[in-house]
Amino acid sequence: FQSLQDVGKEKNFVFLSKKIEPSSVLETAPLFDGLKKELAWNKFSGPTFTQSYCWPPVAGGCDVVAISHQGNDPLLYIPPVLTLLQESDYQALPSMSGVCIYWTREPVTTLILCPGWKKAQLVFDLLKTYRKGCRHLHPVLITLGQNKEAANQMEIRGCKIVVTTPYNLLRLLEHNTGLLCRLCHLVLDEIEVLFSDTSEQVFSILDCYKKATAQARGSLPHQIIAVGTQWNKHITPLIKEFMNDPHIVITVVEEAAIFGNVQQVVQPCMNSNRTAELLKILDFTQSNLQKVLVFTDSVTEVEMIHKALKRNSVVSLKKHKESKCNAKCVLERWRKMHSSGTPAVLVLTDDCLDSLGITDATWVIHFSFPSPAVFGQRLQSMSDNFCPGIKDSAVDQEDTRAKSVILLTEDISCHAPQIFYYLKHAEAEIPEELYDLTVRVQESEEDEKFSRPLCASLKTFGICRNRTECPDRHQINLSIDMAQNIAAEMIETPERVTILPLFIVHATKYFGRIVRKQKDQYTALAKEMNDYFKVPGHRISVNTVEKSVFYGLHEGAICHRVQVVETPAKDEENVYKVTIKYIDEGRTSQVNSDQLLHLPVKFQSLPPQAVEIIVCRVKPIDNEVEWNPKVTDHINHKIKGKLHHAKVVHTLGKTVWVDPMVGVTHLPTMRMWINEYNIRSEILSTGLGTDNPEHVGEIQKLCAQIPVVGHGQSLGPFTKEDRADLEGVSSPQDPSIQENSAESCNSPVTPPSSKSSVLSTMLFCFGKCLLNELSFSCHPPVKWFQDDVSVTLKVQILRATDSRCEFCREKVTFSAYSEGKLYVADLELYQPVMAEKSTCVIRDTEAVILLVKEKKGTWCKLLKNKNVHVSLDFECWEESEDERPFTVG
């Protein structure tokens, strides 16, 4: 874990609420000798800068709040806490006054709360690593599901340290109220995440802890340790209500500025008016004798600003790398100006700040928009005037607060999101201009991810928690997502496909094959390959391995088709490791290059059979972002290599979403299948999964980015009644799902008339292919009538939702959902129309489309090709039949 830390970010800045003598050398650190040896044995390179300030107060039993770039490192608190447990005598803890159901042989003295199971597992593993020199430690990791029986059966014997999450602890406290009776040390790990996601639960635990300590007789040692990477508004009540005069250690300048109550102001202005805006701000600062630093990023701007201030009778100093006056001289003049009662204004570039070493400024004006790298340095110049807002005060300190003013101009772009999120984190007032700018930059960044894989969290759970940090894309890219679509013959009836999961990624994501019911091509291919490679002369090793090429690979008695996905940069040896993908199973691994065999062309004709299978409508409990390994192991043991029946609710590329998916057993003598279990129900039964009703809807929203002609590629939404089809033994097909007529499936694709997005352009390329796959959408009945000027279409569809109507000169395409099914009408017109004047109105029982003819006159028919779903509206024709006779096409 230490190797992942970027110690260089700290840059030796520290903000302390009390003086601390740092322990920067392991030999002199306040840790017991056995632990020091254990740390050295594990090649511990610390203590880091933050650890040198955190360890002494923690080892001294004080309450501590630590905010650092390394605030997610458990070694900020584990070594000194272990020292306390080793050197203190907890055997003689006083008993409780009143009734306490106590069910451990030794009291639990330390509780570590982590934001999720994964972090709790990491902390637990570190405790096991460093407990060797400690006596009677016995740490316990508690991961409870929502099953009440698990909490009832949970026992902690001879344990001093419990590692868990807020939700799990509250479940445990419902059944074991004595856990906190004699608790001495409470650690809150990643405090900003705990307070962001589970603030209510954390404060409930703190209240229980406070009541338990108030009931205890004698003088118990009590300590709360909170560590994290960001300041959080909930830390203030934590300090006020639950801590006893804590040591506050902050080694991140930006976070210290929030704690120090620095006022952040964003002033929108035109780039041409920046100087005038600066003069307005300085008018106020001069009347209050402020010490002002004006930061910019170029020598030219420093000179320009300095001259402008001089013309407007503002006394100022300047400093940049080409200045004749050295840093010491500028600093002396800066201090003299303020001491003599003159407002001190210094205009400088960022690279001069370190040499000046100013920390007593009261105002910072960002004339040039700050990058995240220099923003903290600029704020650090005011660190002497950070005023912690912990203690209650009736005095209004608005005028005495340190202030940071950002001039926001129209040409700022790349750094806007980072500054925006910091200002939001600081609860500053943010102008609309910065919101809009941030949105534009984020859209641009998302476009840059267009060639990346589709976000795994989005596919698995329907949501990505942090799109700004996620490296993958969150929009459809047809060239990737649709290029290798699942062959239609693999899904003969989407209401009931047979799936063979072979590689289990986690509880709801697998790779495997869709097995054809009649004749499975892969079964025949596998037998033929195994027979072929049984002959020793056919096993020809490959001399030169090439990326993306298919090869054969023997594993025991089975031969696999594999594809090389990664090779070493340089072939230093004849035999080397290559990364391969089993194209019919989906898993990847590393093998020696000499294990790969030449694969005859006849074995490469069948496309790769592996598909990604995602079980819908279930997610981890407690807002976790990953499945607990307990669930994954259970599902892996249950389903791997066994046949399942499933209902496909959506497809995209080589991914299928299924709901439900059930394990089945075939009884050939009775000619029937028996459902053994439902995977979703199995996950829920572990107590570690919960319902995710929005999942399918979110996938449909995602795929709605595909233009309307591609909507038929998705398999539409399914109702609860549909999902119940596989819950019983039988699964009848839904007779309401119809195929499109041959005319609509074979109609050509017309490129979009308006300026196309990237998706629309790709759609034109793939349109012909996609139209042939509209077999899972329904064609609504359409009635039409005309006059000399227009044609009116009445699309018979009840309570249409998500409707779209696209007009082209010779084509109209309508799509909408109705009662859980997707309807698509793709109509190639007999004569051209004026697309820009045509309209569509949605009514309760129908959609009315008005097409304005390009040339006045009567059409002999509506479509170029006959469509059985389209007919004349005779009721409307009867009124004008005598006046305008026409020929029925």
Tab-separated table of C-alpha atoms in Angstrom, residues 111 113-118 120 141-147 150-151 154 162-176 179 198 201 205 621-622 624 628 630 687-688:
chain	number	residue	atom	x	y	z
A	111	LEU	CA	-13.069	-0.293	16.687
A	113	LEU	CA	-14.791	1.908	10.884
A	114	CYS	CA	-14.048	1.736	7.150
A	115	PRO	CA	-16.176	3.049	4.243
A	116	GLY	CA	-16.555	-0.350	2.549
A	117	TRP	CA	-15.720	-4.035	2.739
A	118	LYS	CA	-12.679	-3.689	0.479
A	120	ALA	CA	-11.938	-3.069	5.781
A	141	LEU	CA	-13.205	-8.550	10.436
A	142	ILE	CA	-17.002	-8.311	10.580
A	143	THR	CA	-18.906	-8.449	7.285
A	144	LEU	CA	-22.568	-9.127	7.937
A	145	GLY	CA	-25.315	-9.323	5.373
A	146	GLN	CA	-28.909	-8.345	5.899
A	147	ASN	CA	-29.729	-11.785	7.294
A	150	ALA	CA	-25.849	-13.951	10.799
A	151	ALA	CA	-25.837	-11.136	13.366
A	154	MET	CA	-21.730	-13.631	15.363
A	162	VAL	CA	-12.870	-5.086	15.398
A	163	VAL	CA	-12.714	-3.901	11.788
A	164	THR	CA	-16.035	-3.285	10.044
A	165	THR	CA	-18.242	-0.750	8.210
A	166	PRO	CA	-20.951	1.556	9.651
A	167	TYR	CA	-23.850	-0.491	8.253
A	168	ASN	CA	-22.410	-3.771	9.551
A	169	LEU	CA	-21.736	-2.328	12.989
A	170	LEU	CA	-25.285	-1.020	13.340
A	171	ARG	CA	-26.650	-4.457	12.397
A	172	LEU	CA	-24.406	-5.983	15.037
A	173	LEU	CA	-25.403	-3.443	17.691
A	174	GLU	CA	-29.064	-4.381	17.227
A	175	HIS	CA	-28.264	-7.828	18.643
A	176	ASN	CA	-25.151	-7.183	20.733
A	179	LEU	CA	-19.940	-4.175	22.029
A	198	THR	CA	-23.015	7.277	5.632
A	201	GLN	CA	-25.003	5.967	10.384
A	205	ILE	CA	-22.551	5.111	16.180
A	621	ILE	CA	-25.926	-3.801	-0.222
A	622	ASP	CA	-24.859	-0.641	1.618
A	624	GLU	CA	-20.970	-0.737	-2.137
A	628	ASN	CA	-18.100	-8.965	-1.713
A	630	LYS	CA	-18.232	-14.154	-0.413
A	687	GLY	CA	-27.883	-11.076	2.516
A	688	LEU	CA	-25.121	-9.236	0.645
